[in-house]
Amino acid sequence: YQQNPKTYAIVKQLLAEGNAGELQKYFGSRMEFGTAGLRAAMGAGISHMNDLTIIQTTQGFCRYLEKNFSDLKKRGVVIGFDARAHLSSGGSSKRFARLAANTFISQGVPVYLFSDIIPTPFVPYTVTHLKLCAGIMVTASHNPKQDNGYKVYWENGAQIISPHDKGISQAIEENQEPWPQAWDDKLIDSSPLLHDPYAMVNKEYFKDIQKQCFYRNINKETNLKFVHTSVHGVGHKFVQLAFKAFDLSPPFAVPEQKDPDPDFPTVKYPNPEEGKGVLTLSFALAEKDGARIILANDPDADRLAVAEKQESGEWKVFSGNELGALLGWWIFTCWKNNSRDACAIKDVYMLSSTVSSKILRAIALKEGFHFEETLTGFKWMGNRAKQLMDQGKAVLFAFEEAIGYMCCPAVLDKDGVSAAVITAEMASFLATRNLSLSQQLKAVYDEYGFHITKASYFICHDPKVIQQLFDNLRNFDGKNTYPKSCGRFKVSGIRDLTTGYDSSQPDQKAILPTSKSSQMITFTFANGGVATMRTSGTEPKIKYYSELCAPPGNSDVEQLKKELDELVNALEKHFFQPEKNKLQRKTE
């Protein structure tokens, strides 16, 4: 029976052509529901995001929540969506969000469905603010335009972690037959169970982030000009409102990119992590309007890239680690200057993921607060932050190198809106001291020690090759022996979070949780270098992250950079062996 004429027509066409290969691709295997929820292309069949797979996923999620919360029908869930849409299959984030809402409402569960597009962080914010059981955000963040996703938050306001993904996955398998009125999303419009949190959250969120505003008078007076781009996503309106909440003049918006457009026409990839290519139009506008700083959000506004015009006239795009260093320094400094209680420093925490720079560790050691590292991904930082907050600790800041920042305890996930306006206040403050962001970054490194990082990846479409590559590292000099050196660099420590081995622990067991389903090995080198190799959960990539941490006082940056470059070259040559393994390099 055809409920969606567009996906029905696609499948009918393939059947008529007898195209078994394509049909196998569409129906061979169901999308996997993981801790990041779903992420796949929109289109027909159970391997894609479409009306049917959204209904099935939500039915499973609904049953799983009923099992976990006796008060689900009292508290309810929140659902948000971005501006993605796919003409040929009729799928769109808004349509998927309405179908999900319909599924919950049909079971008597109250739904707080945003009436318009929102940034992803508004969903975890609403879960916490209204004490709901769960949240769903329909977005594929910065993925290519044909993709969509379904991201899930638990009652603690953080993304789900295991075993919830397995439980939900199983419940989806058990609830595949669409319930009687599953397709009829018009039913929700007249339901008393449907609520729209849009106006409330637009008021309360901007009130809450003002707790991170410390220099209102400087903000009012500053001559510093900012350019903002939302890269055809949802961010424009909300960053404008955030600037207003901080009494900053509104940033200049890149006109070609400020309105949502699911085709992302001006960029090859809508991902500000890709650096200068995504920022071409921003540079042009900044030159025209005399702005020194560019703030760029990804399409669902949960990440932030920052660029600054240097004395030389060149633009510097800060890496995620560099901006993490600046924001960590700034947020701690603001806390210190505004904290009434000096002894409270023992209850202050900052977090970052294990593949991010350890600069926060260096700041924490010198200043006397706590630093913890977590596994990769904000789901771990959000959940750990909530645990610490429940114990009465203050979690001031968390970040990951993939330009994700949590600057405000009201959102237990990365938030590119609050990060953008806090960066603007920091820049305005520094300008009154005649300092640029780049100069302040150097000052942070001078005080706490230089932390130089370098990360990249290889593309590999063959899971067998990836498995062999990591097996080789675990049996490098004979069975069950890891490498003792990498070229001229001596290995001093190994942590393998796939197997749970850690050479630095007395019992050789890793402290962080291990996962057999993904590959991740961290090598520590005698020269103070650290390198992690890991597989990506969402892409066919083997990524690496490397860092050289120098103690304060070692200021020969060029020498440190050279040393790190040589370490990375050795890592690629000896551990990745790209020629032998036919790996494809990241192309700039």
Tab-separated table of C-alpha atoms in Angstrom, residues 23-396:
chain	number	residue	atom	x	y	z
A	23	LEU	CA	17.084	-3.095	-4.440
A	24	GLN	CA	19.632	-4.962	-2.314
A	25	LYS	CA	21.153	-1.589	-1.370
A	26	TYR	CA	17.750	-0.184	-0.357
A	27	PHE	CA	16.373	-3.240	1.440
A	28	GLY	CA	19.419	-5.413	2.246
A	29	SER	CA	19.976	-4.106	5.759
A	30	ARG	CA	18.253	-1.735	8.148
A	31	MET	CA	19.974	1.457	9.261
A	32	GLU	CA	21.732	0.818	12.505
A	33	PHE	CA	20.464	2.716	15.541
A	34	GLY	CA	23.528	3.672	17.602
A	35	THR	CA	24.305	6.100	20.409
A	36	ALA	CA	24.249	8.876	17.803
A	37	GLY	CA	20.765	7.664	16.781
A	38	LEU	CA	20.382	7.373	13.017
A	39	ARG	CA	22.359	9.048	10.235
A	40	ALA	CA	21.807	8.078	6.589
A	41	ALA	CA	20.746	9.353	3.191
A	42	MET	CA	17.077	10.183	2.622
A	43	GLY	CA	15.404	7.840	0.147
A	44	ALA	CA	13.446	4.625	-0.222
A	45	GLY	CA	13.963	1.348	1.635
A	46	ILE	CA	14.930	0.358	5.163
A	47	SER	CA	18.553	1.458	4.715
A	48	HIS	CA	17.466	5.090	4.262
A	49	MET	CA	15.734	7.873	6.155
A	50	ASN	CA	12.087	8.032	5.058
A	51	ASP	CA	8.546	8.190	6.453
A	52	LEU	CA	8.417	4.475	7.179
A	53	THR	CA	11.820	4.143	8.877
A	54	ILE	CA	11.057	7.232	11.003
A	55	ILE	CA	7.714	5.722	12.082
A	56	GLN	CA	9.362	2.380	12.904
A	57	THR	CA	12.216	4.042	14.810
A	58	THR	CA	9.839	6.198	16.842
A	59	GLN	CA	7.548	3.277	17.625
A	60	GLY	CA	10.531	1.396	19.029
A	61	PHE	CA	11.763	4.451	20.943
A	62	CYS	CA	8.270	5.056	22.353
A	63	ARG	CA	7.969	1.451	23.627
A	64	TYR	CA	11.454	1.651	25.139
A	65	LEU	CA	10.576	4.873	26.982
A	66	GLU	CA	7.297	3.364	28.255
A	67	LYS	CA	9.362	0.535	29.725
A	68	ASN	CA	11.781	2.970	31.419
A	69	PHE	CA	9.468	5.731	32.656
A	70	SER	CA	6.222	5.069	34.495
A	71	ASP	CA	5.422	8.806	34.230
A	72	LEU	CA	6.086	9.159	30.473
A	73	LYS	CA	2.451	10.151	29.850
A	74	LYS	CA	2.754	12.911	32.417
A	75	ARG	CA	6.165	14.311	31.408
A	76	GLY	CA	6.410	13.736	27.662
A	77	VAL	CA	9.155	14.341	25.079
A	78	VAL	CA	10.483	17.225	22.969
A	79	ILE	CA	11.055	17.089	19.198
A	80	GLY	CA	12.984	19.598	17.090
A	81	PHE	CA	14.073	19.728	13.438
A	82	ASP	CA	16.426	21.545	11.082
A	83	ALA	CA	15.787	22.741	7.520
A	84	ARG	CA	16.867	19.665	5.537
A	85	ALA	CA	14.648	18.398	2.716
A	86	HIS	CA	14.949	15.930	-0.148
A	87	LEU	CA	12.753	16.547	-3.155
A	88	SER	CA	12.996	13.199	-4.903
A	89	SER	CA	11.870	11.131	-1.881
A	90	GLY	CA	9.611	13.757	-0.289
A	91	GLY	CA	11.531	13.475	2.984
A	92	SER	CA	12.246	16.519	5.139
A	93	SER	CA	13.255	17.117	8.737
A	94	LYS	CA	9.945	18.806	9.452
A	95	ARG	CA	7.913	15.939	7.975
A	96	PHE	CA	9.942	13.387	9.962
A	97	ALA	CA	9.491	15.409	13.168
A	98	ARG	CA	5.708	15.547	12.652
A	99	LEU	CA	5.503	11.790	12.026
A	100	ALA	CA	7.528	11.161	15.197
A	101	ALA	CA	5.210	13.477	17.153
A	102	ASN	CA	2.183	11.653	15.777
A	103	THR	CA	3.590	8.302	16.951
A	104	PHE	CA	3.978	9.497	20.555
A	105	ILE	CA	0.660	11.350	20.650
A	106	SER	CA	-1.176	8.241	19.382
A	107	GLN	CA	0.022	6.532	22.591
A	108	GLY	CA	-1.115	9.341	24.881
A	109	VAL	CA	2.369	10.866	25.329
A	110	PRO	CA	2.579	14.691	25.460
A	111	VAL	CA	4.870	16.102	22.766
A	112	TYR	CA	6.627	19.467	22.797
A	113	LEU	CA	7.124	19.918	19.056
A	114	PHE	CA	8.944	23.078	17.957
A	115	SER	CA	6.819	24.858	15.360
A	116	ASP	CA	9.856	26.066	13.412
A	117	ILE	CA	13.511	25.201	12.784
A	118	ILE	CA	15.852	25.416	15.786
A	119	PRO	CA	19.499	24.837	16.674
A	120	THR	CA	20.184	21.302	17.947
A	121	PRO	CA	21.158	22.511	21.483
A	122	PHE	CA	17.581	23.733	22.017
A	123	VAL	CA	16.426	20.107	22.317
A	124	PRO	CA	18.689	19.102	25.239
A	125	TYR	CA	17.967	22.530	26.766
A	126	THR	CA	14.221	21.817	26.662
A	127	VAL	CA	14.602	18.303	28.095
A	128	THR	CA	16.393	19.770	31.122
A	129	HIS	CA	14.279	22.906	31.427
A	130	LEU	CA	10.903	21.120	31.318
A	131	LYS	CA	12.158	17.907	33.023
A	132	LEU	CA	11.002	15.731	30.107
A	133	CYS	CA	11.763	12.029	29.626
A	134	ALA	CA	13.579	12.386	26.310
A	135	GLY	CA	14.333	14.542	23.283
A	136	ILE	CA	14.640	13.942	19.539
A	137	MET	CA	16.380	16.238	17.079
A	138	VAL	CA	15.898	15.547	13.370
A	139	THR	CA	19.145	16.746	11.768
A	140	ALA	CA	22.190	15.492	9.905
A	141	SER	CA	24.279	18.370	11.240
A	142	HIS	CA	27.081	19.100	8.731
A	143	ASN	CA	26.668	15.971	6.581
A	144	PRO	CA	26.139	16.203	2.794
A	145	LYS	CA	22.750	17.529	1.669
A	146	GLN	CA	21.143	14.156	0.851
A	147	ASP	CA	21.568	12.952	4.455
A	148	ASN	CA	19.351	13.247	7.481
A	149	GLY	CA	19.529	12.014	11.046
A	150	TYR	CA	17.618	11.303	14.238
A	151	LYS	CA	19.486	12.253	17.398
A	152	VAL	CA	18.267	11.153	20.813
A	153	TYR	CA	18.615	12.673	24.304
A	154	TRP	CA	17.806	11.000	27.621
A	155	GLU	CA	16.036	12.563	30.608
A	156	ASN	CA	19.362	13.885	31.970
A	157	GLY	CA	19.632	16.236	28.979
A	158	ALA	CA	22.629	14.415	27.457
A	159	GLN	CA	22.843	12.213	24.360
A	160	ILE	CA	22.195	8.550	25.043
A	161	ILE	CA	25.018	6.148	25.809
A	162	SER	CA	25.046	2.356	25.850
A	163	PRO	CA	23.023	0.244	26.714
A	164	HIS	CA	20.140	2.539	25.633
A	165	ASP	CA	21.131	2.297	21.962
A	166	LYS	CA	20.872	-1.503	22.101
A	167	GLY	CA	17.565	-1.387	23.976
A	168	ILE	CA	16.043	1.077	21.495
A	169	SER	CA	17.430	-0.890	18.559
A	170	GLN	CA	15.783	-4.068	19.810
A	171	ALA	CA	12.484	-2.258	20.418
A	172	ILE	CA	12.576	-0.957	16.819
A	173	GLU	CA	12.972	-4.548	15.559
A	174	GLU	CA	9.916	-5.541	17.626
A	175	ASN	CA	7.673	-2.696	16.382
A	176	GLN	CA	8.028	-2.586	12.618
A	177	GLU	CA	4.380	-2.794	11.618
A	178	PRO	CA	3.149	0.822	11.521
A	179	TRP	CA	0.441	1.483	14.113
A	180	PRO	CA	-3.083	2.243	12.818
A	181	GLN	CA	-2.855	6.020	12.277
A	182	ALA	CA	0.913	6.209	11.932
A	183	TRP	CA	0.905	8.079	8.609
A	184	ASP	CA	-1.763	10.624	9.411
A	185	ASP	CA	0.288	13.428	10.949
A	186	LYS	CA	-2.592	15.917	10.554
A	187	LEU	CA	-4.128	14.309	13.644
A	188	ILE	CA	-1.630	16.019	15.924
A	189	ASP	CA	-2.775	19.550	15.079
A	190	SER	CA	-6.038	19.150	16.980
A	191	SER	CA	-4.572	17.097	19.846
A	192	PRO	CA	-4.467	18.556	23.369
A	193	LEU	CA	-1.216	16.611	23.841
A	194	LEU	CA	0.657	18.784	21.318
A	195	HIS	CA	2.585	21.746	22.775
A	196	ASP	CA	4.844	24.285	21.063
A	197	PRO	CA	7.859	25.259	23.212
A	198	TYR	CA	9.239	27.700	20.598
A	199	ALA	CA	8.344	31.021	22.276
A	200	MET	CA	9.165	29.823	25.787
A	201	VAL	CA	12.588	28.455	24.848
A	202	ASN	CA	13.444	31.534	22.787
A	203	LYS	CA	12.883	33.562	25.938
A	204	GLU	CA	14.367	31.252	28.594
A	205	TYR	CA	17.461	30.047	26.706
A	206	PHE	CA	18.646	33.615	26.043
A	207	LYS	CA	17.967	34.485	29.681
A	208	ASP	CA	20.042	31.491	30.835
A	209	ILE	CA	23.082	32.165	28.629
A	210	GLN	CA	23.293	35.701	30.066
A	211	LYS	CA	24.743	34.100	33.208
A	212	GLN	CA	27.881	33.739	31.046
A	213	CYS	CA	27.853	37.471	30.160
A	214	PHE	CA	30.373	39.342	32.332
A	215	TYR	CA	31.315	42.488	30.396
A	216	ARG	CA	28.071	44.086	29.262
A	217	ASN	CA	29.540	47.598	29.356
A	218	ILE	CA	32.453	46.625	27.122
A	219	ASN	CA	30.018	44.838	24.770
A	220	LYS	CA	27.913	48.007	24.437
A	221	GLU	CA	30.928	50.168	23.586
A	222	THR	CA	33.104	47.890	21.460
A	223	ASN	CA	34.122	48.936	17.930
A	224	LEU	CA	34.998	45.377	17.028
A	225	LYS	CA	32.988	44.107	14.054
A	226	PHE	CA	31.974	40.487	13.502
A	227	VAL	CA	30.804	38.506	10.486
A	228	HIS	CA	28.543	35.520	11.075
A	229	THR	CA	27.596	32.734	8.689
A	230	SER	CA	25.069	30.005	9.347
A	231	VAL	CA	26.130	28.121	6.156
A	232	HIS	CA	22.544	27.783	4.830
A	233	GLY	CA	21.451	26.277	8.154
A	234	VAL	CA	19.387	27.309	11.168
A	235	GLY	CA	21.803	29.559	13.063
A	236	HIS	CA	21.179	33.087	11.731
A	237	LYS	CA	18.241	34.240	13.826
A	238	PHE	CA	19.524	32.678	17.033
A	239	VAL	CA	23.036	34.133	16.892
A	240	GLN	CA	21.489	37.559	16.224
A	241	LEU	CA	19.342	37.081	19.361
A	242	ALA	CA	22.360	35.914	21.395
A	243	PHE	CA	24.313	39.074	20.461
A	244	LYS	CA	21.309	41.140	21.517
A	245	ALA	CA	21.139	39.285	24.850
A	246	PHE	CA	24.805	40.240	25.472
A	247	ASP	CA	24.261	43.882	24.371
A	248	LEU	CA	26.589	43.418	21.388
A	249	SER	CA	25.838	45.072	18.036
A	250	PRO	CA	24.490	42.423	15.649
A	251	PRO	CA	27.114	40.642	13.516
A	252	PHE	CA	27.099	41.157	9.731
A	253	ALA	CA	25.387	38.093	8.252
A	254	VAL	CA	26.684	36.581	5.009
A	255	PRO	CA	23.637	37.341	2.821
A	256	GLU	CA	24.033	34.378	0.436
A	257	GLN	CA	24.181	31.925	3.375
A	258	LYS	CA	21.952	33.369	6.080
A	259	ASP	CA	18.647	31.793	5.023
A	260	PRO	CA	18.124	28.038	5.373
A	261	ASP	CA	18.598	26.180	2.079
A	262	PRO	CA	18.653	22.361	2.017
A	263	ASP	CA	20.746	22.440	-1.187
A	264	PHE	CA	23.669	24.292	0.474
A	265	PRO	CA	24.355	25.927	-2.927
A	266	THR	CA	27.484	27.970	-2.070
A	267	VAL	CA	29.610	25.263	-0.421
A	268	LYS	CA	30.957	21.879	-1.463
A	269	TYR	CA	30.443	20.487	2.062
A	270	PRO	CA	28.395	22.416	4.649
A	271	ASN	CA	31.059	21.740	7.289
A	272	PRO	CA	32.997	24.669	8.795
A	273	GLU	CA	35.593	22.135	9.986
A	274	GLU	CA	36.753	21.985	6.360
A	275	GLY	CA	38.223	25.439	6.943
A	276	LYS	CA	38.784	28.109	4.344
A	277	GLY	CA	36.612	26.719	1.507
A	278	VAL	CA	33.435	27.130	3.555
A	279	LEU	CA	34.500	30.629	4.634
A	280	THR	CA	35.210	32.189	1.206
A	281	LEU	CA	32.061	34.365	1.247
A	282	SER	CA	32.665	35.289	4.909
A	283	PHE	CA	36.186	36.541	4.117
A	284	ALA	CA	34.797	38.691	1.282
A	285	LEU	CA	32.089	40.241	3.488
A	286	ALA	CA	34.563	40.853	6.332
A	287	GLU	CA	36.938	42.668	3.966
A	288	LYS	CA	34.053	44.773	2.658
A	289	ASP	CA	32.669	45.716	6.090
A	290	GLY	CA	35.988	45.963	7.934
A	291	ALA	CA	35.268	43.068	10.313
A	292	ARG	CA	38.204	41.397	12.010
A	293	ILE	CA	36.510	38.252	13.293
A	294	ILE	CA	34.387	35.622	11.556
A	295	LEU	CA	32.067	33.269	13.436
A	296	ALA	CA	30.774	30.287	11.453
A	297	ASN	CA	28.202	27.762	12.640
A	298	ASP	CA	27.555	24.405	11.040
A	299	PRO	CA	24.012	23.945	9.634
A	300	ASP	CA	22.425	22.797	12.925
A	301	ALA	CA	24.380	25.422	14.915
A	302	ASP	CA	25.890	23.071	17.473
A	303	ARG	CA	29.480	23.765	16.378
A	304	LEU	CA	31.526	26.887	15.821
A	305	ALA	CA	34.534	27.824	13.703
A	306	VAL	CA	36.338	31.136	14.252
A	307	ALA	CA	38.703	33.076	11.991
A	308	GLU	CA	40.613	36.285	12.705
A	309	LYS	CA	42.362	38.734	10.415
A	310	GLN	CA	46.045	38.969	11.313
A	311	GLU	CA	48.328	42.028	11.197
A	312	SER	CA	49.715	40.656	7.914
A	313	GLY	CA	46.266	40.810	6.304
A	314	GLU	CA	46.077	36.992	6.239
A	315	TRP	CA	43.148	35.179	7.838
A	316	LYS	CA	43.860	32.646	10.568
A	317	VAL	CA	41.243	29.936	11.048
A	318	PHE	CA	41.568	28.606	14.587
A	319	SER	CA	41.588	24.852	15.063
A	320	GLY	CA	39.090	23.319	17.493
A	321	ASN	CA	41.935	22.802	19.959
A	322	GLU	CA	43.069	26.430	19.724
A	323	LEU	CA	39.577	27.791	20.302
A	324	GLY	CA	39.173	25.239	23.120
A	325	ALA	CA	42.320	26.688	24.733
A	326	LEU	CA	41.019	30.263	24.397
A	327	LEU	CA	37.504	29.507	25.669
A	328	GLY	CA	38.861	27.374	28.524
A	329	TRP	CA	41.194	30.213	29.583
A	330	TRP	CA	38.415	32.802	29.242
A	331	ILE	CA	35.688	30.885	31.080
A	332	PHE	CA	38.055	30.026	33.943
A	333	THR	CA	39.262	33.642	34.162
A	334	CYS	CA	35.667	34.926	34.271
A	335	TRP	CA	34.826	32.365	36.956
A	336	LYS	CA	37.884	33.340	39.022
A	337	ASN	CA	37.145	37.079	38.776
A	338	ASN	CA	33.495	36.631	39.663
A	339	SER	CA	33.627	33.795	42.171
A	340	ARG	CA	32.976	34.890	45.734
A	341	ASP	CA	34.449	31.745	47.150
A	342	ALA	CA	38.106	30.914	46.557
A	343	CYS	CA	37.950	27.519	48.275
A	344	ALA	CA	35.277	26.438	45.774
A	345	ILE	CA	38.011	25.833	43.189
A	346	LYS	CA	38.236	22.235	44.395
A	347	ASP	CA	34.689	21.742	43.065
A	348	VAL	CA	35.420	23.191	39.614
A	349	TYR	CA	35.778	20.864	36.612
A	350	MET	CA	36.576	21.067	32.921
A	351	LEU	CA	36.320	18.168	30.474
A	352	SER	CA	37.594	17.293	27.039
A	353	SER	CA	37.618	14.158	24.929
A	354	THR	CA	40.613	11.887	24.745
A	355	VAL	CA	41.484	12.920	21.157
A	356	SER	CA	41.376	16.641	21.988
A	357	SER	CA	44.268	18.818	23.146
A	358	LYS	CA	45.361	18.414	26.763
A	359	ILE	CA	45.717	22.192	27.199
A	360	LEU	CA	42.898	22.204	29.796
A	361	ARG	CA	44.877	19.669	31.838
A	362	ALA	CA	47.838	22.070	31.877
A	363	ILE	CA	45.639	25.025	32.927
A	364	ALA	CA	43.920	22.914	35.612
A	365	LEU	CA	47.232	21.726	37.072
A	366	LYS	CA	48.537	25.258	37.424
A	367	GLU	CA	45.278	26.852	38.627
A	368	GLY	CA	44.121	24.083	40.956
A	369	PHE	CA	40.823	22.938	39.431
A	370	HIS	CA	39.967	19.460	38.116
A	371	PHE	CA	40.349	18.235	34.570
A	372	GLU	CA	38.937	14.957	33.274
A	373	GLU	CA	39.142	13.343	29.879
A	374	THR	CA	36.324	11.257	28.444
A	375	LEU	CA	35.878	9.041	25.423
A	376	THR	CA	35.359	10.746	22.071
A	377	GLY	CA	32.036	12.486	21.555
A	378	PHE	CA	29.822	14.859	23.472
A	379	LYS	CA	27.566	12.041	24.674
A	380	TRP	CA	30.346	11.134	27.135
A	381	MET	CA	31.084	14.697	28.201
A	382	GLY	CA	27.384	15.521	28.614
A	383	ASN	CA	26.713	12.438	30.749
A	384	ARG	CA	29.849	12.940	32.861
A	385	ALA	CA	29.056	16.651	33.343
A	386	LYS	CA	25.578	15.738	34.610
A	387	GLN	CA	27.029	13.195	37.084
A	388	LEU	CA	29.453	15.819	38.415
A	389	MET	CA	26.746	18.497	38.630
A	390	ASP	CA	24.519	16.077	40.569
A	391	GLN	CA	27.396	15.752	43.065
A	392	GLY	CA	27.402	19.522	43.539
A	393	LYS	CA	30.395	20.216	41.283
A	394	ALA	CA	30.597	23.118	38.818
A	395	VAL	CA	31.413	22.019	35.265
A	396	LEU	CA	32.533	25.258	33.644
